[in-house]
GROMACS .gro file of C-alpha atoms in nm:
model
  320
    1MET     CA    1 -12.912  15.343   4.307
    2ALA     CA    2 -13.290  15.368   4.426
    3ASP     CA    3 -13.473  15.653   4.192
    4GLN     CA    4 -13.460  15.942   4.362
    5ASP     CA    5 -13.858  15.964   4.375
    6THR     CA    6 -13.848  15.666   4.560
    7ILE     CA    7 -13.700  15.800   4.810
    8ILE     CA    8 -13.762  16.099   5.099
    9VAL     CA    9 -13.606  16.247   5.331
   10LEU     CA   10 -13.679  16.473   5.617
   11SER     CA   11 -13.473  16.672   5.887
   12THR     CA   12 -13.627  16.898   6.104
   13ASP     CA   13 -13.291  17.064   6.092
   14ALA     CA   14 -13.290  17.228   5.796
   15ILE     CA   15 -13.683  17.362   5.843
   16ALA     CA   16 -13.669  17.751   6.010
   17ALA     CA   17 -13.774  17.717   6.345
   18ARG     CA   18 -14.082  17.886   6.387
   19GLU     CA   19 -14.213  17.684   6.082
   20ARG     CA   20 -14.064  17.330   6.191
   21GLU     CA   21 -14.349  17.165   6.446
   22ALA     CA   22 -14.652  17.278   6.205
   23ALA     CA   23 -14.446  17.140   5.919
   24VAL     CA   24 -14.406  16.819   6.079
   25ARG     CA   25 -14.732  16.792   6.188
   26GLU     CA   26 -14.898  16.830   5.873
   27PHE     CA   27 -14.664  16.723   5.607
   28TYR     CA   28 -14.458  16.376   5.779
   29GLY     CA   29 -14.728  16.324   6.036
   30ARG     CA   30 -15.066  16.443   5.856
   31ILE     CA   31 -15.002  16.417   5.455
   32CYS     CA   32 -14.641  16.139   5.504
   33MET     CA   33 -14.747  15.909   5.699
   34ARG     CA   34 -15.151  15.959   5.824
   35LEU     CA   35 -15.051  16.000   6.187
   36ASP     CA   36 -15.081  16.291   6.455
   37LEU     CA   37 -14.753  16.411   6.586
   38ALA     CA   38 -14.665  16.523   6.980
   39PRO     CA   39 -14.419  16.619   7.117
   40LEU     CA   40 -14.366  16.456   7.511
   41GLU     CA   41 -14.274  16.651   7.789
   42ARG     CA   42 -14.368  16.980   7.644
   43GLY     CA   43 -14.035  16.862   7.402
   44GLU     CA   44 -14.003  16.928   7.041
   45LEU     CA   45 -14.098  16.805   6.777
   46ARG     CA   46 -13.741  16.708   6.648
   47LEU     CA   47 -13.633  16.393   6.358
   48SER     CA   48 -13.453  16.290   6.091
   49ALA     CA   49 -13.574  15.979   5.833
   50SER     CA   50 -13.569  15.842   5.504
   51THR     CA   51 -13.806  15.638   5.377
   52ILE     CA   52 -13.739  15.466   5.095
   53ILE     CA   53 -14.062  15.336   4.862
   54LEU     CA   54 -14.079  14.992   4.705
   55PRO     CA   55 -14.382  14.786   4.545
   56GLY     CA   56 -14.633  14.720   4.833
   57VAL     CA   57 -14.348  14.825   5.113
   58SER     CA   58 -14.207  15.126   5.261
   59VAL     CA   59 -13.887  15.111   5.507
   60ALA     CA   60 -13.760  15.389   5.674
   61HIS     CA   61 -13.480  15.436   5.940
   62GLY     CA   62 -13.408  15.738   6.138
   63GLN     CA   63 -13.372  15.924   6.492
   64VAL     CA   64 -13.650  16.155   6.666
   65ALA     CA   65 -13.704  16.290   6.997
   66PRO     CA   66 -13.960  16.192   7.229
   67MET     CA   67 -14.332  16.156   7.048
   68ALA     CA   68 -14.660  16.024   7.067
   69TRP     CA   69 -14.780  15.907   6.683
   70GLU     CA   70 -15.182  15.882   6.688
   71ARG     CA   71 -15.400  15.759   6.466
   72THR     CA   72 -15.698  15.902   6.513
   73ALA     CA   73 -16.060  15.800   6.396
   74ALA     CA   74 -16.048  16.142   6.172
   75LEU     CA   75 -15.755  16.039   5.994
   76GLN     CA   76 -15.928  15.717   5.958
   77GLN     CA   77 -16.122  15.894   5.685
   78ASP     CA   78 -15.889  15.768   5.434
   79ALA     CA   79 -15.967  15.441   5.496
   80ASN     CA   80 -15.590  15.297   5.496
   81ASP     CA   81 -15.534  14.980   5.594
   82ASP     CA   82 -15.137  14.941   5.588
   83VAL     CA   83 -14.971  14.785   5.871
   84VAL     CA   84 -14.687  14.863   6.042
   85VAL     CA   85 -14.425  14.705   6.227
   86SER     CA   86 -14.100  14.961   6.390
   87TRP     CA   87 -13.838  14.904   6.667
   88ILE     CA   88 -13.718  15.186   6.843
   89ALA     CA   89 -13.488  15.221   7.096
   90GLY     CA   90 -13.607  15.245   7.418
   91GLY     CA   91 -13.930  15.007   7.360
   92TRP     CA   92 -14.228  15.165   7.265
   93ARG     CA   93 -14.593  15.188   7.458
   94PHE     CA   94 -14.872  15.106   7.263
   95ASP     CA   95 -15.243  15.184   7.376
   96THR     CA   96 -15.546  15.141   7.184
   97ALA     CA   97 -15.948  15.086   7.259
   98ARG     CA   98 -15.949  14.774   7.188
   99HIS     CA   99 -15.681  14.604   7.402
  100GLU     CA  100 -15.487  14.683   7.788
  101ALA     CA  101 -15.163  14.886   7.682
  102VAL     CA  102 -14.825  14.685   7.526
  103GLU     CA  103 -14.476  14.821   7.615
  104THR     CA  104 -14.205  14.662   7.425
  105SER     CA  105 -13.918  14.588   7.519
  106PRO     CA  106 -13.646  14.864   7.377
  107GLY     CA  107 -13.562  14.762   7.034
  108ALA     CA  108 -13.798  14.517   7.036
  109PRO     CA  109 -14.079  14.558   6.752
  110CYS     CA  110 -14.448  14.682   6.770
  111ILE     CA  111 -14.713  14.598   6.493
  112MET     CA  112 -14.972  14.915   6.433
  113PRO     CA  113 -15.251  14.829   6.196
  114MET     CA  114 -15.346  15.146   6.043
  115ASP     CA  115 -15.708  15.066   6.015
  116ARG     CA  116 -15.786  15.165   6.401
  117SER     CA  117 -15.730  15.440   6.655
  118TRP     CA  118 -15.443  15.399   6.866
  119ARG     CA  119 -15.175  15.620   6.998
  120ALA     CA  120 -14.766  15.530   7.041
  121ARG     CA  121 -14.543  15.678   7.230
  122ALA     CA  122 -14.178  15.583   7.271
  123GLN     CA  123 -13.921  15.842   7.513
  124ASN     CA  124 -13.599  15.747   7.348
  125GLY     CA  125 -13.615  15.732   7.014
  126ASP     CA  126 -13.242  15.754   6.932
  127TRP     CA  127 -13.252  15.532   6.604
  128THR     CA  128 -13.545  15.350   6.491
  129ILE     CA  129 -13.649  15.141   6.194
  130CYS     CA  130 -13.947  15.076   6.078
  131ALA     CA  131 -14.182  14.915   5.783
  132ARG     CA  132 -14.476  14.962   5.612
  133PHE     CA  133 -14.694  14.694   5.392
  134ALA     CA  134 -15.019  14.755   5.200
  135ARG     CA  135 -15.239  14.455   5.332
  136SER     CA  136 -15.321  14.366   5.024
  137THR     CA  137 -14.880  14.241   5.018
  138LEU     CA  138 -14.933  14.051   5.355
  139THR     CA  139 -15.333  13.854   5.258
  140PRO     CA  140 -15.140  13.629   5.035
  141LEU     CA  141 -14.915  13.532   5.351
  142LEU     CA  142 -15.119  13.544   5.644
  143ARG     CA  143 -15.492  13.455   5.705
  144HIS     CA  144 -15.533  13.703   5.982
  145VAL     CA  145 -15.358  14.038   5.941
  146GLY     CA  146 -15.594  14.225   6.088
  147GLY     CA  147 -15.618  13.963   6.407
  148LEU     CA  148 -15.203  14.000   6.480
  149ARG     CA  149 -15.142  14.192   6.809
  150PRO     CA  150 -14.917  14.393   6.861
  151ASP     CA  151 -14.659  14.216   6.995
  152ALA     CA  152 -14.664  13.932   6.765
  153ILE     CA  153 -14.328  13.885   6.695
  154ASN     CA  154 -14.080  13.771   6.931
  155PRO     CA  155 -13.745  13.944   6.863
  156GLY     CA  156 -13.543  13.690   7.044
  157THR     CA  157 -13.636  13.462   6.768
  158PRO     CA  158 -13.380  13.402   6.397
  159GLU     CA  159 -13.654  13.530   6.176
  160ALA     CA  160 -13.718  13.870   6.404
  161ARG     CA  161 -13.334  13.895   6.370
  162LEU     CA  162 -13.335  13.856   6.041
  163LEU     CA  163 -13.647  14.047   5.915
  164LEU     CA  164 -13.472  14.376   6.139
  165ALA     CA  165 -13.118  14.333   6.021
  166TYR     CA  166 -13.264  14.280   5.616
  167ILE     CA  167 -13.496  14.570   5.707
  168GLU     CA  168 -13.215  14.829   5.788
  169ALA     CA  169 -12.962  14.746   5.541
  170VAL     CA  170 -13.257  14.798   5.252
  171ALA     CA  171 -13.352  15.118   5.420
  172ARG     CA  172 -12.939  15.214   5.451
  173GLY     CA  173 -12.824  15.104   5.182
  174ALA     CA  174 -12.932  15.160   4.767
  175ILE     CA  175 -13.194  14.982   4.601
  176SER     CA  176 -13.183  14.951   4.258
  177PRO     CA  177 -13.539  14.961   4.024
  178GLY     CA  178 -13.488  14.612   3.895
  179LEU     CA  179 -13.408  14.471   4.271
  180ALA     CA  180 -13.677  14.654   4.430
  181PRO     CA  181 -13.965  14.445   4.332
  182LEU     CA  182 -13.720  14.133   4.463
  183ALA     CA  183 -13.670  14.334   4.792
  184ALA     CA  184 -13.989  14.419   4.898
  185GLN     CA  185 -14.104  14.032   4.814
  186HIS     CA  186 -13.814  13.921   5.111
  187ILE     CA  187 -13.980  14.167   5.347
  188ALA     CA  188 -14.270  14.056   5.320
  189ASP     CA  189 -14.215  13.676   5.350
  190LEU     CA  190 -13.998  13.789   5.666
  191PHE     CA  191 -14.202  13.932   5.810
  192ALA     CA  192 -14.500  13.631   5.770
  193ALA     CA  193 -14.213  13.436   5.890
  194ALA     CA  194 -14.165  13.615   6.195
  195VAL     CA  195 -14.561  13.672   6.283
  196GLY     CA  196 -14.595  13.324   6.210
  197ALA     CA  197 -14.757  13.153   5.912
  198ASN     CA  198 -14.927  12.857   5.873
  199ARG     CA  199 -14.731  12.575   5.754
  200GLU     CA  200 -14.760  12.603   5.384
  201VAL     CA  201 -14.675  12.959   5.317
  202ASP     CA  202 -14.406  12.916   5.548
  203LYS     CA  203 -14.276  12.584   5.243
  204VAL     CA  204 -14.269  12.990   5.014
  205VAL     CA  205 -14.128  13.240   5.283
  206ALA     CA  206 -13.891  12.975   5.364
  207GLY     CA  207 -13.766  12.895   4.982
  208ARG     CA  208 -13.745  13.324   4.893
  209GLY     CA  209 -13.712  13.570   5.219
  210VAL     CA  210 -13.513  13.327   5.445
  211ARG     CA  211 -13.338  13.248   5.254
  212ALA     CA  212 -13.227  13.490   5.070
  213ALA     CA  213 -13.151  13.707   5.434
  214ARG     CA  214 -12.963  13.449   5.586
  215MET     CA  215 -12.775  13.430   5.308
  216HIS     CA  216 -12.755  13.826   5.313
  217ALA     CA  217 -12.668  13.771   5.699
  218ILE     CA  218 -12.380  13.523   5.630
  219LYS     CA  219 -12.200  13.708   5.339
  220ARG     CA  220 -12.206  14.045   5.536
  221TYR     CA  221 -12.067  13.801   5.814
  222ILE     CA  222 -11.711  13.665   5.634
  223GLU     CA  223 -11.631  14.064   5.510
  224GLU     CA  224 -11.642  14.150   5.871
  225ASN     CA  225 -11.467  13.823   5.930
  226LEU     CA  226 -11.262  13.782   5.663
  227HIS     CA  227 -10.899  13.893   5.800
  228ARG     CA  228 -10.907  13.591   6.022
  229ALA     CA  229 -10.738  13.282   5.908
  230ARG     CA  230 -10.945  13.054   6.050
  231LEU     CA  231 -11.265  13.160   5.928
  232SER     CA  232 -11.508  12.887   5.785
  233ALA     CA  233 -11.857  12.745   5.784
  234GLU     CA  234 -11.827  12.644   6.136
  235THR     CA  235 -11.704  12.965   6.305
  236ALA     CA  236 -11.979  13.129   6.093
  237GLY     CA  237 -12.209  12.890   6.202
  238ARG     CA  238 -12.174  12.920   6.532
  239GLY     CA  239 -12.123  13.343   6.494
  240LEU     CA  240 -12.469  13.351   6.332
  241GLY     CA  241 -12.670  13.068   6.535
  242LEU     CA  242 -12.746  12.898   6.203
  243SER     CA  243 -12.595  12.487   6.127
  244PRO     CA  244 -12.225  12.429   5.954
  245ARG     CA  245 -12.443  12.211   5.714
  246TYR     CA  246 -12.722  12.474   5.647
  247ILE     CA  247 -12.467  12.682   5.556
  248ARG     CA  248 -12.227  12.515   5.262
  249ARG     CA  249 -12.626  12.386   5.107
  250LEU     CA  250 -12.719  12.773   5.077
  251PHE     CA  251 -12.352  12.776   4.881
  252ALA     CA  252 -12.423  12.510   4.711
  253GLU     CA  253 -12.754  12.627   4.568
  254GLU     CA  254 -12.545  12.885   4.413
  255GLY     CA  255 -12.279  12.703   4.242
  256GLN     CA  256 -12.013  12.801   4.499
  257GLY     CA  257 -11.849  12.619   4.822
  258PHE     CA  258 -11.814  12.835   5.132
  259SER     CA  259 -11.429  12.813   5.097
  260ASP     CA  260 -11.445  12.852   4.747
  261TYR     CA  261 -11.626  13.166   4.800
  262VAL     CA  262 -11.431  13.350   5.159
  263MET     CA  263 -11.123  13.250   4.875
  264GLN     CA  264 -11.251  13.487   4.609
  265ARG     CA  265 -11.340  13.777   4.868
  266ARG     CA  266 -10.978  13.745   4.999
  267LEU     CA  267 -10.835  13.777   4.652
  268GLU     CA  268 -11.132  14.040   4.569
  269ARG     CA  269 -10.969  14.297   4.851
  270VAL     CA  270 -10.593  14.218   4.798
  271HIS     CA  271 -10.663  14.303   4.416
  272ARG     CA  272 -10.867  14.636   4.456
  273GLN     CA  273 -10.552  14.728   4.748
  274LEU     CA  274 -10.307  14.668   4.511
  275ALA     CA  275 -10.430  14.812   4.266
  276SER     CA  276 -10.523  15.127   4.465
  277PRO     CA  277 -10.245  15.398   4.581
  278LEU     CA  278 -10.413  15.378   4.936
  279PHE     CA  279 -10.142  15.095   4.956
  280SER     CA  280  -9.835  15.094   4.722
  281ALA     CA  281  -9.640  15.111   5.024
  282ARG     CA  282  -9.788  14.827   5.228
  283PRO     CA  283  -9.561  14.503   5.154
  284ILE     CA  284  -9.795  14.224   4.959
  285ALA     CA  285  -9.709  13.968   5.234
  286ASP     CA  286  -9.851  14.216   5.472
  287LEU     CA  287 -10.210  14.265   5.282
  288ALA     CA  288 -10.252  13.959   5.189
  289PHE     CA  289 -10.229  13.864   5.568
  290GLU     CA  290 -10.430  14.132   5.722
  291ALA     CA  291 -10.724  13.921   5.461
  292GLY     CA  292 -10.663  13.610   5.609
  293LEU     CA  293 -10.385  13.478   5.378
  294VAL     CA  294 -10.120  13.398   5.596
  295GLU     CA  295  -9.989  13.131   5.384
  296PRO     CA  296  -9.746  13.275   5.141
  297SER     CA  297  -9.758  13.013   4.867
  298THR     CA  298 -10.121  12.948   4.832
  299PHE     CA  299 -10.215  13.289   4.843
  300TYR     CA  300  -9.920  13.366   4.557
  301ARG     CA  301 -10.071  13.068   4.371
  302GLN     CA  302 -10.390  13.155   4.415
  303PHE     CA  303 -10.394  13.517   4.246
  304ARG     CA  304 -10.177  13.395   3.985
  305SER     CA  305 -10.479  13.117   3.865
  306ARG     CA  306 -10.739  13.381   4.004
  307TYR     CA  307 -10.570  13.669   3.755
  308ARG     CA  308 -10.404  13.563   3.547
  309MET     CA  309 -10.111  13.796   3.716
  310THR     CA  310  -9.841  13.816   4.033
  311PRO     CA  311  -9.905  14.070   4.254
  312SER     CA  312  -9.641  14.287   4.172
  313GLU     CA  313  -9.726  14.297   3.796
  314VAL     CA  314 -10.140  14.449   3.953
  315ARG     CA  315  -9.947  14.699   4.197
  316ALA     CA  316  -9.667  14.828   3.908
  317GLY     CA  317 -10.007  14.856   3.659
  318ARG     CA  318  -9.994  14.593   3.448
  319ALA     CA  319 -10.378  14.460   3.498
  320PRO     CA  320 -10.601  14.432   3.263
   0.00000   0.00000   0.00000
């Protein structure tokens, strides 16, 4: 689990109604986000959010009522020059004094630099995801961090989809202190790839964040499709928009074949179920079939080879 000192959780439902607006404006808005918050259409300032602090990066997910966020000239006196990228269900309207307003499509990212004045509005905040970078985290990867347009990330690219998926996985998951620096670097790498880093940096990014995020996406796809007997590098490739050859190469670099990994996860799933009283009434053959192991002879042979026990022996409680 992440260290409790690195997690900030806030829900307006936990604040007394008479104190809610002042607390949200002052604590979450001005202190945590360094922004002025205001409800839209005479609504309430209601939100729930969880933020994880990583080295040089923070990630958050939550829900918000229709609301406006403003980075004022007065707040800029803090000299904060972080860069924020945020997704929200209904899309953003982003206004600055320097450029015409930018409206992002629903669920598309918007880049919000903290070193200038702007106002962002969102009518639908059923879900929101964001990452906030210390500028020093991005400058080794991007030459012109300060010149990024709010809509610099094309949401339809593989890099943009990987960036969102990885940030969401970190924001909703549990990161150990030892993995926090690695996760932070991966997020920064993916951001650089999504906005289009220079070629030299692209090579570094491809070897770190993009590759790690793609492997994460492949393994998640495998977990979600273990029940499919015909799960293969080809079907995973079609589902993820990657070539089967590339998928196999990623696994080879980890010292394991794609099919071997799938078999390992299937056997681990069945073993876990056999050892659990929750599945004691289920026939072993059914558990194997539901894990995509449709050939009984192959299942029993592979299971015994891996665990040095038969499925029945594991169910009987004779597992080591």
